[in-house]
Each structure stands twice: as C-alpha cells, then as structure tokens.
XYZ file of C-alpha atoms in Angstrom:
681
model
C -21.005 -55.757 -41.959
C -24.612 -54.638 -41.956
C -25.603 -51.115 -42.673
C -28.338 -49.180 -41.069
C -30.338 -47.834 -43.977
C -32.330 -45.708 -41.574
C -29.266 -43.623 -40.897
C -28.576 -42.819 -44.534
C -31.903 -43.358 -46.353
C -30.612 -41.809 -49.519
C -27.814 -44.379 -49.944
C -28.381 -47.726 -51.756
C -25.565 -50.116 -52.683
C -25.940 -53.350 -54.676
C -24.622 -56.724 -53.449
C -21.792 -56.755 -55.959
C -20.466 -53.552 -54.633
C -20.625 -54.869 -51.075
C -18.808 -58.055 -51.986
C -16.147 -56.049 -53.715
C -15.720 -53.886 -50.603
C -15.241 -56.950 -48.402
C -12.617 -58.375 -50.690
C -10.717 -55.064 -50.646
C -10.916 -55.089 -46.858
C -9.279 -58.517 -46.661
C -6.588 -57.603 -49.118
C -3.930 -54.957 -49.126
C -4.952 -51.559 -47.803
C -6.398 -49.574 -50.621
C -7.890 -46.494 -49.074
C -4.621 -44.635 -48.624
C -3.722 -45.047 -52.304
C -7.028 -44.028 -53.722
C -6.787 -40.968 -55.898
C -9.602 -38.915 -54.497
C -9.366 -36.518 -57.412
C -10.766 -39.226 -59.701
C -13.830 -39.952 -57.564
C -17.048 -38.168 -58.222
C -18.827 -39.868 -55.329
C -17.377 -41.171 -52.099
C -19.421 -44.243 -51.223
C -20.482 -44.782 -47.627
C -19.182 -48.393 -47.695
C -15.770 -47.245 -48.887
C -15.664 -44.483 -46.259
C -16.581 -46.855 -43.495
C -14.182 -49.631 -44.437
C -11.329 -47.215 -44.960
C -11.653 -46.093 -41.341
C -13.079 -49.112 -39.533
C -14.129 -48.730 -35.972
C -12.797 -51.648 -33.872
C -16.351 -52.623 -33.003
C -17.135 -53.366 -36.666
C -14.876 -56.458 -36.631
C -16.699 -58.113 -33.737
C -18.676 -60.492 -35.991
C -15.516 -61.594 -37.758
C -13.629 -62.388 -34.603
C -16.466 -64.355 -32.998
C -17.480 -66.286 -36.124
C -17.292 -70.089 -36.159
C -14.615 -69.817 -38.836
C -12.459 -67.596 -36.680
C -9.087 -68.793 -37.743
C -7.215 -65.787 -36.307
C -7.384 -63.955 -33.024
C -8.433 -60.331 -32.917
C -5.478 -57.956 -32.430
C -5.467 -56.102 -29.086
C -7.660 -53.014 -29.226
C -5.592 -49.761 -29.369
C -7.269 -46.844 -27.483
C -8.135 -44.020 -29.816
C -7.005 -40.493 -28.948
C -7.373 -37.060 -30.489
C -3.803 -37.294 -31.670
C -4.264 -40.738 -33.274
C -7.367 -39.595 -35.161
C -6.030 -36.191 -36.189
C -4.106 -37.411 -39.248
C -7.136 -39.287 -40.575
C -9.331 -36.266 -39.961
C -6.851 -34.056 -41.834
C -7.011 -36.420 -44.825
C -10.800 -36.397 -44.697
C -10.876 -32.589 -44.538
C -8.639 -32.452 -47.589
C -10.958 -34.818 -49.457
C -14.026 -32.897 -48.406
C -12.431 -29.639 -49.501
C -11.645 -31.068 -52.929
C -15.151 -32.501 -53.179
C -16.609 -29.111 -52.359
C -14.507 -27.394 -55.019
C -15.346 -30.007 -57.686
C -19.079 -29.735 -57.135
C -19.550 -26.090 -56.270
C -20.936 -25.312 -59.743
C -22.943 -28.529 -60.256
C -26.697 -28.009 -60.582
C -29.327 -30.169 -58.888
C -30.223 -31.833 -62.201
C -26.588 -32.798 -62.821
C -26.136 -34.468 -59.420
C -28.139 -37.560 -60.282
C -29.748 -39.945 -57.890
C -26.985 -39.957 -55.318
C -26.754 -36.143 -55.235
C -22.928 -36.213 -55.273
C -23.207 -37.301 -51.685
C -20.079 -37.273 -49.449
C -20.157 -39.808 -46.620
C -18.597 -38.801 -43.266
C -16.814 -41.718 -41.519
C -17.688 -42.738 -37.989
C -14.282 -41.788 -36.570
C -15.227 -38.120 -37.015
C -17.843 -38.512 -34.315
C -15.264 -40.295 -32.165
C -12.849 -37.364 -32.597
C -15.555 -34.921 -31.589
C -16.407 -37.004 -28.519
C -12.765 -37.125 -27.433
C -12.391 -33.385 -27.913
C -15.553 -32.826 -25.909
C -14.083 -34.927 -23.099
C -10.972 -32.768 -23.135
C -13.065 -29.621 -22.909
C -15.039 -31.139 -20.023
C -11.848 -31.667 -18.046
C -11.065 -27.968 -18.320
C -14.629 -26.996 -17.434
C -14.534 -28.914 -14.154
C -11.469 -27.165 -12.714
C -10.760 -23.672 -11.469
C -11.110 -21.294 -14.446
C -7.698 -19.875 -13.555
C -5.995 -22.890 -15.093
C -2.372 -23.320 -15.988
C -2.906 -25.358 -19.159
C -1.063 -22.682 -21.113
C 2.136 -23.588 -19.269
C 2.141 -27.037 -20.941
C 3.257 -26.578 -24.577
C 1.869 -29.987 -25.593
C -1.549 -29.210 -24.118
C -1.577 -25.805 -25.792
C -0.710 -27.355 -29.136
C -3.301 -30.097 -28.724
C -6.122 -27.714 -27.887
C -5.306 -25.230 -30.623
C -4.943 -27.899 -33.308
C -8.157 -29.593 -32.261
C -10.013 -26.291 -32.471
C -8.501 -25.702 -35.910
C -9.800 -29.067 -37.138
C -13.271 -28.601 -35.716
C -13.507 -25.100 -37.190
C -12.321 -26.372 -40.581
C -14.812 -29.239 -40.391
C -17.660 -26.871 -39.569
C -16.689 -24.509 -42.365
C -16.683 -27.339 -44.942
C -19.851 -28.984 -43.659
C -21.769 -25.727 -43.696
C -20.575 -24.852 -47.170
C -21.078 -28.257 -48.815
C -24.658 -28.772 -50.041
C -24.708 -32.548 -49.752
C -23.430 -32.365 -46.158
C -26.089 -29.841 -45.206
C -28.716 -32.184 -46.633
C -27.513 -35.432 -45.026
C -25.434 -34.666 -41.896
C -27.522 -32.262 -39.900
C -27.000 -34.131 -36.623
C -23.234 -34.217 -37.118
C -23.202 -30.504 -37.935
C -25.203 -29.755 -34.803
C -22.872 -31.901 -32.704
C -19.742 -30.294 -34.125
C -21.281 -26.836 -33.772
C -22.126 -27.466 -30.143
C -18.583 -28.599 -29.406
C -17.148 -25.642 -31.295
C -19.337 -23.294 -29.273
C -18.187 -24.966 -26.072
C -14.560 -24.641 -27.131
C -15.058 -20.958 -27.907
C -16.656 -20.387 -24.511
C -13.630 -22.015 -22.892
C -11.251 -19.926 -24.992
C -13.171 -16.748 -24.159
C -12.931 -17.480 -20.434
C -9.282 -18.437 -20.668
C -8.497 -15.385 -22.816
C -10.029 -13.143 -20.150
C -8.140 -14.937 -17.370
C -4.849 -14.791 -19.251
C -5.248 -11.053 -19.840
C -5.817 -10.490 -16.136
C -3.596 -13.060 -14.480
C -0.546 -13.338 -16.723
C 0.487 -9.695 -16.351
C 3.884 -9.504 -14.722
C 3.111 -7.926 -11.367
C 5.899 -5.341 -11.518
C 6.760 -4.631 -15.157
C 9.613 -2.236 -15.811
C 7.996 1.199 -15.885
C 10.114 4.084 -17.177
C 8.242 7.362 -16.808
C 9.235 10.776 -18.103
C 10.479 11.861 -14.667
C 12.836 8.885 -14.486
C 14.197 9.167 -18.023
C 16.815 11.853 -17.288
C 18.209 9.853 -14.389
C 18.261 6.796 -16.624
C 20.278 8.629 -19.270
C 22.775 9.983 -16.736
C 23.507 6.537 -15.342
C 23.322 4.607 -18.598
C 26.957 3.492 -18.611
C 26.664 2.089 -15.119
C 23.361 0.434 -15.981
C 24.964 -1.349 -18.913
C 27.198 -3.124 -16.426
C 24.870 -3.590 -13.482
C 21.347 -3.702 -14.888
C 21.222 -7.441 -15.539
C 18.202 -8.994 -13.788
C 18.606 -12.140 -11.766
C 18.481 -15.303 -13.789
C 19.357 -13.422 -16.966
C 15.694 -12.614 -17.705
C 14.970 -9.409 -19.542
C 12.791 -6.795 -17.901
C 9.283 -6.702 -19.299
C 7.913 -3.253 -19.970
C 4.280 -2.200 -19.762
C 1.788 -3.729 -20.349
C 3.745 -6.546 -18.746
C 3.157 -9.693 -20.806
C 5.933 -12.040 -21.787
C 6.424 -12.510 -25.514
C 5.298 -16.122 -25.186
C 2.041 -15.025 -23.595
C 1.415 -12.462 -26.334
C 1.868 -15.200 -28.932
C -0.593 -17.467 -27.110
C -3.172 -14.695 -26.796
C -2.819 -13.981 -30.508
C -3.341 -17.679 -31.313
C -6.517 -17.760 -29.232
C -7.744 -14.657 -31.063
C -7.029 -16.258 -34.429
C -9.021 -19.376 -33.486
C -11.965 -17.418 -32.153
C -12.064 -15.143 -35.190
C -11.797 -18.163 -37.496
C -14.752 -19.766 -35.750
C -16.847 -16.626 -36.040
C -16.393 -15.543 -32.429
C -14.265 -12.506 -33.097
C -16.749 -10.090 -31.488
C -16.820 -12.048 -28.242
C -13.044 -12.148 -28.186
C -12.758 -8.392 -28.769
C -15.308 -7.663 -26.071
C -13.330 -9.757 -23.582
C -10.178 -7.897 -24.584
C -11.775 -4.476 -24.251
C -13.239 -5.149 -20.820
C -10.033 -6.745 -19.587
C -7.639 -4.107 -20.853
C -9.785 -1.183 -19.679
C -9.867 -2.635 -16.185
C -6.150 -3.373 -16.183
C -5.266 0.090 -17.479
C -7.355 1.846 -14.827
C -5.935 -0.407 -12.124
C -2.417 0.333 -13.313
C -3.020 4.096 -13.327
C -4.316 3.895 -9.777
C -1.315 1.874 -8.615
C 1.368 3.827 -10.477
C -0.103 7.351 -10.446
C -2.832 7.261 -7.750
C -5.231 8.314 -10.508
C -8.984 7.848 -10.294
C -11.629 9.206 -12.629
C -13.576 12.218 -11.409
C -16.505 13.829 -13.172
C -16.822 17.498 -14.079
C -19.463 17.907 -11.363
C -17.125 16.363 -8.801
C -14.333 18.726 -9.831
C -16.668 21.693 -9.500
C -17.553 20.667 -5.949
C -13.973 20.110 -4.792
C -12.282 22.520 -2.422
C -9.103 24.143 -3.660
C -7.118 22.017 -1.226
C -8.534 18.859 -2.823
C -7.855 20.150 -6.328
C -4.275 21.021 -5.397
C -3.754 17.343 -4.621
C -5.606 16.103 -7.707
C -3.888 18.286 -10.310
C -0.321 16.925 -9.832
C -1.772 13.404 -10.037
C -3.553 14.367 -13.267
C -0.355 15.869 -14.705
C 1.703 12.772 -13.936
C -0.976 10.448 -15.289
C -1.288 12.292 -18.600
C 2.494 12.450 -19.038
C 2.896 8.751 -18.247
C 0.025 7.823 -20.561
C 1.676 9.887 -23.290
C 5.090 8.280 -22.914
C 4.307 4.785 -21.667
C 0.805 3.493 -21.032
C -1.002 4.516 -24.231
C 1.868 3.495 -26.565
C 1.999 0.197 -24.673
C -1.719 -0.365 -25.199
C -1.417 0.360 -28.917
C 1.511 -2.049 -29.356
C -0.306 -4.771 -27.414
C -3.479 -4.448 -29.493
C -1.437 -4.576 -32.697
C 0.390 -7.723 -31.553
C -2.659 -9.639 -30.341
C -5.032 -8.424 -33.090
C -2.858 -7.947 -36.204
C -4.523 -5.736 -38.756
C -6.862 -4.178 -36.217
C -5.592 -0.723 -37.299
C -6.047 0.855 -33.906
C -9.772 0.336 -33.412
C -9.371 -1.663 -30.194
C -6.786 0.776 -28.865
C -9.194 3.602 -29.644
C -11.957 1.985 -27.624
C -9.707 1.125 -24.664
C -8.145 4.580 -24.341
C -10.311 7.185 -26.080
C -12.770 7.582 -23.226
C -9.895 8.095 -20.803
C -8.311 10.723 -23.060
C -11.625 12.595 -23.206
C -11.868 12.351 -19.416
C -8.413 13.923 -19.108
C -9.601 16.881 -21.168
C -12.849 17.127 -19.228
C -10.883 17.471 -16.006
C -8.782 20.272 -17.510
C -11.846 22.210 -18.630
C -13.574 21.636 -15.305
C -10.618 23.148 -13.435
C -10.692 26.147 -15.763
C -14.380 26.636 -14.954
C -13.923 26.680 -11.185
C -14.114 29.968 -9.348
C -11.064 32.077 -10.198
C -8.467 33.031 -7.627
C -4.856 34.135 -7.902
C -3.636 31.087 -6.002
C -4.876 28.810 -8.802
C -2.698 30.341 -11.518
C 0.292 28.036 -11.206
C -1.707 24.804 -11.168
C -3.693 26.036 -14.163
C -0.436 26.733 -16.001
C 0.785 23.232 -15.096
C -2.305 21.785 -16.768
C -1.846 24.086 -19.760
C 1.755 22.926 -20.218
C 0.773 19.276 -19.916
C -1.827 19.679 -22.647
C 0.647 21.577 -24.797
C 3.634 19.285 -24.310
C 2.153 15.890 -23.463
C -1.063 15.567 -25.416
C 0.267 15.800 -28.994
C 1.993 12.436 -28.517
C -1.319 10.967 -27.331
C -3.170 12.433 -30.313
C -0.771 10.794 -32.768
C -1.640 7.326 -31.451
C -5.269 7.563 -32.561
C -6.821 7.151 -35.970
C -7.251 10.304 -38.043
C -10.901 10.890 -37.187
C -10.367 10.632 -33.430
C -7.096 12.534 -33.701
C -8.939 15.471 -35.215
C -11.585 15.304 -32.488
C -8.966 15.242 -29.723
C -7.080 18.182 -31.217
C -10.279 20.183 -31.243
C -10.972 19.264 -27.606
C -7.400 20.119 -26.585
C -7.634 23.487 -28.324
C -10.858 24.215 -26.467
C -9.390 23.206 -23.107
C -6.210 25.214 -23.643
C -8.259 28.233 -24.659
C -10.309 28.039 -21.459
C -7.211 27.617 -19.332
C -5.392 30.450 -21.115
C -8.300 32.857 -20.708
C -8.559 31.896 -17.038
C -4.860 32.635 -16.513
C -5.179 36.053 -18.182
C -8.252 36.872 -16.102
C -6.366 35.939 -12.939
C -3.834 38.677 -13.742
C -6.719 41.073 -14.238
C -8.000 40.000 -10.833
C -4.566 40.741 -9.366
C -4.696 44.240 -10.876
C -8.104 44.800 -9.322
C -6.972 43.528 -5.934
C -4.087 46.041 -5.923
C -6.433 48.849 -6.919
C -8.944 47.958 -4.250
C -6.418 47.553 -1.413
C -7.198 50.800 0.394
C -6.313 49.851 3.972
C -5.745 52.915 6.154
C -3.539 51.299 8.780
C 0.166 51.971 8.163
C 2.619 49.124 8.569
C 4.497 49.532 11.884
C 8.067 50.788 11.543
C 7.738 51.502 7.830
C 8.387 47.816 7.003
C 7.676 46.178 3.656
C 3.935 46.125 3.085
C 2.292 42.657 2.850
C 0.791 43.647 -0.502
C 4.285 44.308 -1.857
C 5.562 40.960 -0.597
C 2.592 39.080 -1.994
C 2.622 40.808 -5.369
C 6.363 40.487 -5.940
C 6.514 36.852 -4.858
C 3.522 36.176 -7.072
C 5.176 37.824 -10.068
C 8.468 36.077 -9.359
C 6.815 32.658 -9.366
C 4.741 33.654 -12.382
C 7.878 34.420 -14.333
C 9.083 30.877 -13.772
C 6.361 30.171 -16.352
C 7.556 33.086 -18.484
C 7.596 31.208 -21.786
C 4.191 29.702 -21.180
C 2.663 33.009 -20.063
C 4.045 34.810 -23.103
C 2.389 32.144 -25.247
C -0.846 32.391 -23.252
C -1.066 36.185 -23.563
C -0.165 36.075 -27.230
C -2.646 33.304 -28.095
C -5.595 33.922 -25.809
C -5.608 37.616 -24.894
C -8.735 39.504 -25.992
C -7.236 42.943 -25.453
C -6.326 45.441 -28.126
C -4.135 44.360 -30.993
C -0.909 45.813 -29.622
C -1.443 43.881 -26.421
C -1.403 40.605 -28.328
C 2.178 41.017 -29.490
C 5.305 39.454 -28.061
C 5.265 42.102 -25.303
C 1.738 41.351 -24.077
C 2.883 39.600 -20.919
C 5.610 42.179 -20.239
C 3.045 44.945 -20.607
C 0.815 43.159 -18.122
C 3.658 43.071 -15.584
C 4.398 46.755 -16.156
C 0.782 47.639 -15.427
C 0.878 45.651 -12.200
C 4.156 47.270 -11.129
C 2.780 50.751 -11.823
C -0.349 49.965 -9.823
C 1.712 48.620 -6.940
C 3.959 51.686 -6.973
C 0.968 54.017 -6.904
C -0.622 52.051 -4.093
C 2.555 52.226 -1.975
C 2.871 55.948 -2.680
C -0.644 56.452 -1.314
C 0.068 54.304 1.736
C 3.258 56.235 2.500
C 1.091 59.300 3.130
C -0.532 57.480 6.046
C 2.656 58.192 8.040
C 2.628 61.577 9.767
C 6.406 61.408 10.108
C 7.913 62.285 6.721
C 11.225 60.467 7.382
C 9.262 57.321 8.232
C 7.297 57.595 4.980
C 10.656 57.790 3.190
C 11.841 54.663 5.025
C 8.595 52.925 4.022
C 9.126 53.796 0.353
C 12.785 52.730 0.518
C 11.874 49.415 2.147
C 9.230 48.574 -0.449
C 11.265 49.905 -3.372
C 14.371 47.961 -2.349
C 12.316 44.803 -1.856
C 10.894 45.150 -5.365
C 14.272 45.814 -6.974
C 15.933 42.919 -5.152
C 13.184 40.513 -6.184
C 13.573 41.553 -9.797
C 17.352 41.343 -9.758
C 17.170 37.981 -8.017
C 15.070 36.429 -10.771
C 16.568 36.177 -14.224
C 13.112 35.605 -15.717
C 11.376 38.640 -14.230
C 14.505 40.791 -14.727
C 14.431 39.887 -18.397
C 10.802 40.966 -18.600
C 11.199 44.260 -16.692
C 14.570 45.160 -18.204
C 17.605 47.140 -16.986
C 16.034 50.522 -17.786
C 13.178 49.932 -15.375
C 15.572 48.781 -12.642
C 17.806 51.852 -13.057
C 14.795 54.142 -12.846
C 13.587 52.478 -9.654
C 17.075 52.648 -8.093
C 17.188 56.363 -8.861
C 13.872 56.831 -7.058
C 15.282 55.002 -4.035
C 18.225 57.426 -3.882
C 15.772 60.319 -3.887
C 13.879 58.869 -0.926
C 17.194 58.324 0.832
C 18.197 61.976 0.419
C 14.780 63.156 1.598
C 15.012 60.987 4.702
C 18.495 62.248 5.547
C 17.527 65.858 5.058
C 14.328 65.582 7.124
C 15.951 63.717 10.025
C 19.621 64.546 10.270
C 19.569 67.949 8.627
C 17.663 69.312 11.628
C 20.171 67.767 14.038
C 23.077 69.161 12.060
C 21.562 72.627 12.615
C 22.441 72.371 16.283
C 26.094 71.968 15.360
C 26.321 75.292 13.535
C 28.210 78.339 14.908
C 25.409 80.841 14.606
C 24.355 82.400 17.959
C 27.308 81.061 19.925
C 29.656 84.047 19.454
C 29.232 87.678 20.505
C 31.994 90.166 20.061
C 34.291 87.258 19.291
C 33.491 85.687 22.644
C 31.669 82.411 23.375
C 28.220 82.868 24.819
C 28.279 79.985 27.314
C 24.550 79.915 28.116
C 23.829 79.591 24.422
C 26.498 76.881 24.092
C 25.072 74.938 26.991
C 21.575 75.213 25.524
C 22.901 74.079 22.161
C 24.392 70.917 23.688
C 21.176 70.226 25.597
C 19.066 70.634 22.457
C 21.387 68.384 20.456
C 21.288 65.696 23.123
C 17.513 65.822 23.470
C 16.933 65.727 19.707
C 19.400 62.886 19.195
C 17.805 60.931 22.021
C 14.389 61.345 20.428
C 15.672 60.290 16.990
C 17.380 57.269 18.528
C 14.336 56.347 20.568
C 12.048 56.602 17.541
C 14.188 55.182 14.791
C 15.389 52.123 16.662
C 11.747 50.997 16.370
C 11.764 51.533 12.632
C 12.386 48.512 10.462
C 14.844 48.041 7.627
C 15.084 44.306 6.972
C 17.303 44.533 3.938
C 20.804 44.352 5.402
C 22.387 46.224 2.533
C 19.899 49.092 2.771
C 20.275 49.164 6.554
C 24.039 49.392 6.237
C 23.836 52.074 3.558
C 21.590 54.201 5.774
C 23.820 53.884 8.826
C 26.981 54.573 6.864
C 25.490 57.664 5.235
C 24.248 58.983 8.613
C 27.625 58.368 10.209
C 29.397 60.050 7.311
C 27.333 63.192 7.861
C 27.038 63.309 11.644
C 30.356 62.132 13.077
C 32.671 64.591 11.275
C 30.336 67.483 12.101
C 29.952 66.464 15.741
C 33.674 65.891 16.136
C 34.448 69.335 14.694
C 31.856 70.972 16.944
C 33.296 69.291 20.017
C 36.805 70.311 19.055
C 35.774 73.909 18.535
C 33.450 74.467 21.533
C 33.929 71.657 24.006
C 36.870 73.405 25.664
C 34.713 76.331 26.762
C 32.687 74.280 29.155
C 33.966 74.005 32.698
C 35.794 70.750 33.185
C 34.390 68.050 35.419
C 30.684 67.727 36.167
C 29.668 70.557 33.890
C 31.245 68.898 30.903
C 29.580 65.585 31.672
C 26.258 67.356 32.147
C 26.226 68.989 28.722
C 28.506 66.783 26.672
C 26.490 63.585 26.904
C 28.085 61.741 23.966
C 31.505 61.415 22.509
C 31.709 60.985 18.704
C 32.321 57.272 19.171
C 29.155 57.000 21.271
C 27.126 58.678 18.548
C 28.517 56.204 16.031
C 27.571 53.235 18.228
C 24.047 54.545 18.703
C 23.604 55.117 14.966
C 24.383 51.418 14.502
C 21.355 50.616 16.668
C 18.901 52.326 14.315
C 16.328 50.452 12.193
C 16.379 47.295 14.294
C 12.642 47.354 14.961
C 13.351 47.289 18.707
C 10.039 48.313 20.282
C 11.390 47.806 23.831
C 14.014 50.542 23.493
C 14.496 52.747 26.551
C 13.368 56.349 26.477
C 16.934 57.602 26.359
C 19.834 56.501 24.250
C 22.490 54.513 26.013
C 25.843 53.522 24.676
C 28.943 52.198 26.270
C 31.273 55.150 26.488
C 34.533 54.492 24.733
C 37.694 55.407 26.542
C-alpha cells in the first residue's frame, strides 16, 4: 500500500518497517492487543493498517496472484465506527497525558507524532450526513420521540466534542492535523446549531397544552374535596397530571442532555440565551392565558381612567399571587433541573424583570390622582405585596432578594401613605359639604349613607388599615399607636355628627329636624352594630352614647308635635260653675280635629325608613294619644247633642286615631289634605 508523503511530510518510514507491517497485516490481528501504554510513538503505517479502509485492499484483490476473492464490502455506519473511535480517543488521551510535559528538544525527529486513522474522517462524514438530514426537514422535528435516534445523536456529539478537545489540546495534532481539526470543528458547530434550534423548539412545542394549574384561590376547594379526589382524580390512561411549567420528566431529561452537550462543546452561552428567550416568552404567554395579564408601563398606568384601573388591579393581584405560589417556583425548579448548578442565575433573568414590573405597577397606582373610591383597590394591592411578595423574594439570590425587599418597602410605603391621605380627604369632604337644601321628609342624608357605607367597607380591611396607620402615619406620636385607625374613625364620626347637626337646622319645623336627626343617628348605629369590625373599632360605649342621643331627639319630637295636641284634651276652660260650656267644648273638638288633620297631612310625607324606628315612633305616639283621647271622649262626648252634632264635632273615634297614626312616616307625598280612616264599628 503506497503512502502519500505529501499528506504527512513529517513522517518517514524505512522499507523494513513497511515489510514488517505487511506481514502483521497478513497474520493474526495485532492492533487490538497492542499495549498502547508502551508506545511512545504511534506510527502512521500501524494506525492505517489497524483500521484499514476497504478501498486500501483493492490492489490485493485485483493482483495477478489473487488466490482469494475479496469479502463482500460491509457498509460503514456511525454505530459501526463508534467503538473504534472510542478506542482511538482513549489512546489519544493517554498519549496527551504521557507527553504533556515533554519539551520540544526531547521530542526528537518525529515530534512524538500521533497519527489519526482515515476512519475518523469517515465517521465525521457520516455524522455530517445525519445532520444534513435533520437540516432539510421542518425544524419542528420529532426526532426526540425516537429513543435510538436521540441516543445516536447525543453519543455522536459526545465523540466529536471529545475528539475536538483532545485535538486542540495535543501539540502534535495541532501541528499536523489542521485540516481534520477544521473539519471536525465545522461539524461540531453545525451540530450545535442544530441542537440550539431543536432546544428552542422543544422548549416551545413540548409544553403540555393544559398543565395542571393549582392557584391559591383553588387550593381551599382542593383541600375540602381531597378525600373524594383520592378516589376520582385518576386521569385517563393512568397518566399523572403535569404541573406548570408543563414538561414531562422525559422531556426535561432530554433538554438537560442537550444543555450538557452544548456546554461541553463550548456553546453554553448560546444554549442559555435560547432558554432565556424561550422561557420568558412562554411565561408571559402563560400569564396572559391564565390570568389575562399584560405588561403596562408606569406612564400607561398614569393615563388610565379609574374604570380601566379597576379592571387591571384584580388581574394584577391574581397574577402576583399565582406567580408567588405557582409560576415563579415552577420556573426555578425547571431551571435547576435543566441547568444543574446554575444557582438561580437563569431564573433570576427570566423572572426578575417581571417582578420589578409588578412593583412598578403598584407604585404607579399609588401615584395616580387620589380619590376615596380608590381606597379598597389600593388596600388590595398593599395586601398582595405584604402577603404574596415575600414568597417571591425568597426565590431569588441574596443580592436580588435585598433589592426586591427594598422596592417592596418603597411601594408599600407609597400605598400606605396614599390610603391615609384618602381618609384625610374624606374628612375634608365632610367638612366642606355645606349644602343648604334639606333632604325631603327628614330622610337619611346621602352624606351619612356614603360615609357609613364607606367606613363599613373600610373596616373589612381593619387589620390592614391598623397596620397601615401604625406603619405609615406621619401624625403625632400618639396617633401612631395601636389606636391610630380607631382615632381616625372617631374623628370622621364626630365630623359627620356635627355636619348633620348643622343640616338639621335647615328645617324650619323642629319636629322634622328631630326626625332627621333620628333617621341619621339610627342609620349610623345600625351600620355599626351590623358590622363586627366597625363595632369593634367604635366600641360599646360609643354606641350607648349615640343611642342615648337618639332617645333625646325622640322625646323632643314627641313633645313638640303631640304635646300641643294633648293640650286640646285638657279640662281647662270647659267648665264654669261646675257646668259644661258647650261652645268651648265644640271649639275644642274642632281645634283638635284641625290640628290632628294637619299633623297627619304633614307627617305622612315624612320619611322613616328604618322599620324598627318607625314602629317605635308610632307605638309611643299611640301610647300617649289614644288613652288621653279615649278619656276625653268618655268625659265630654256625652254633652254633645246626639246625631248630626256629634258627627260634626267628633270626627274620629279612638280606633280611627290609632289607624291614622299608623299611616305616619310613610313618605306619602300624594296624601289628601284631610285625614281619612275607615271608621271602626
């Protein structure tokens, strides 16, 4: 077999050595038994004859002496050449170790040269063909579903990477095999490009479309029905549910293997970049699908109407809570599985920007124009930062964790100060409400309804507001104690009471002003008693004091209205010399009837919406008027002439008066000018 000295100009072998090689080739196989540890130089002739290419035997088969037929040619494959390549890599590794400390002077004429057999090039060509097949099909391939193909590709990449590492770190190979190194490097680069594309596709396309997502809102229901789930929650086919981020365990293993190969070949940065881009996109897509979340800038938040923000804030709350309990922990676990030893750096890059965006949204809301209607949404954000963000912080590395805590503290401070200022705004709105138009019928004033409903809903956040006032209030020291929020409520209640007292004076009719104060006072007391939270803040002492004030207004009303009517039922002026003065008696009945008719006409238009207060008023009026009227009728009714005269002056029987009293405070503006009641018989 002739050698091409042009290929390896530094190699020279004498004829004896060549003859010896040919004899060894004809005899028993020697190459497998050679102890490579004892060789200082691997001769090119030995390397070539140990791994003969079928084409090298052509001269022998066609020679005139051809006494034997050539065996049928066996096609070479990556698999058939892999074992030989592994042996060569072992030899080359040992050669590298043996000569790593040898100086140039010690190498001698042959330079400790290591010959690379021709089959290495054949292996590289076959691997390149395999890569070409993948390059010519849709990049969204399914090669990963064939375990044999996966194994073949990964092992081939391992061998090429090992070959490149040894060639590049062995001096004699660098000096004599530049073309082979370039060829292997080109194929390795091509393989890495394929792996990078496939890694990106696998990240995107192998996510289970509907992974099992258990959010915080669903957890309680899950716990309640756990026993039933143990029996019924077996997916079809016996497959286990896959939780976020939705990759099967087999796929995670494959992704990790691709990462290992790319890192081993020096393409770790490209692999990480593909992972970062892919996972960021997938995470944002998932948040949009599961939570309807989309990023908005601070400027966009500032420009939103309150109606738009009211829709965005619940979405933000749900997204942060779900990221805290599910999505961010899932991202961290995935990064740790695919990139072992990464120590959270990839997770940090994928999620940190989103976490900062969450906090930017919170601060942007706090910076919008204040209004009382925003309080509850602001408190929702405050609670989410307080309760949900610590779990997010713990997922990050220490440096970023410290940064996030600082940002959260800043956002909570802004939100807390905004909430406190909203209560100050409420105080100012009560002070400035100086409308001069009295509420018709003495009904509950809209300001009372608004303020009490506002405080009632506020106290549903009682624990949070106590924390807010304690942590973020800038008032005097005593206001920053545990009672800071309670003191704020007391101030608002005092302001509201003073405002209603001033508005009651808008009524020229004193009894109506008393009804107005009773209506508003009862509404306030009932709201407080109906809410355990606000009742706890205001306390029993305050409620007893307010109830006592209501009784005072009740007495004043009764005295101003019915005391005057009771005066007509007295005996004074009806007797003279122990005789009834009939003209006076008749006038007394006429005055009583006219006054009662006027009271009935007026006070049926008055409004008492609270059924209990309405009943109490009617019962107290009846208790005063009916016994007195019945006694008056019994004493003086007999002195009127029977018949028409009696009907003319005695307009009502006691039962009629009682029926008409039950018509009071209905807010009936269409009442007739005179009282009418069905006369009882």
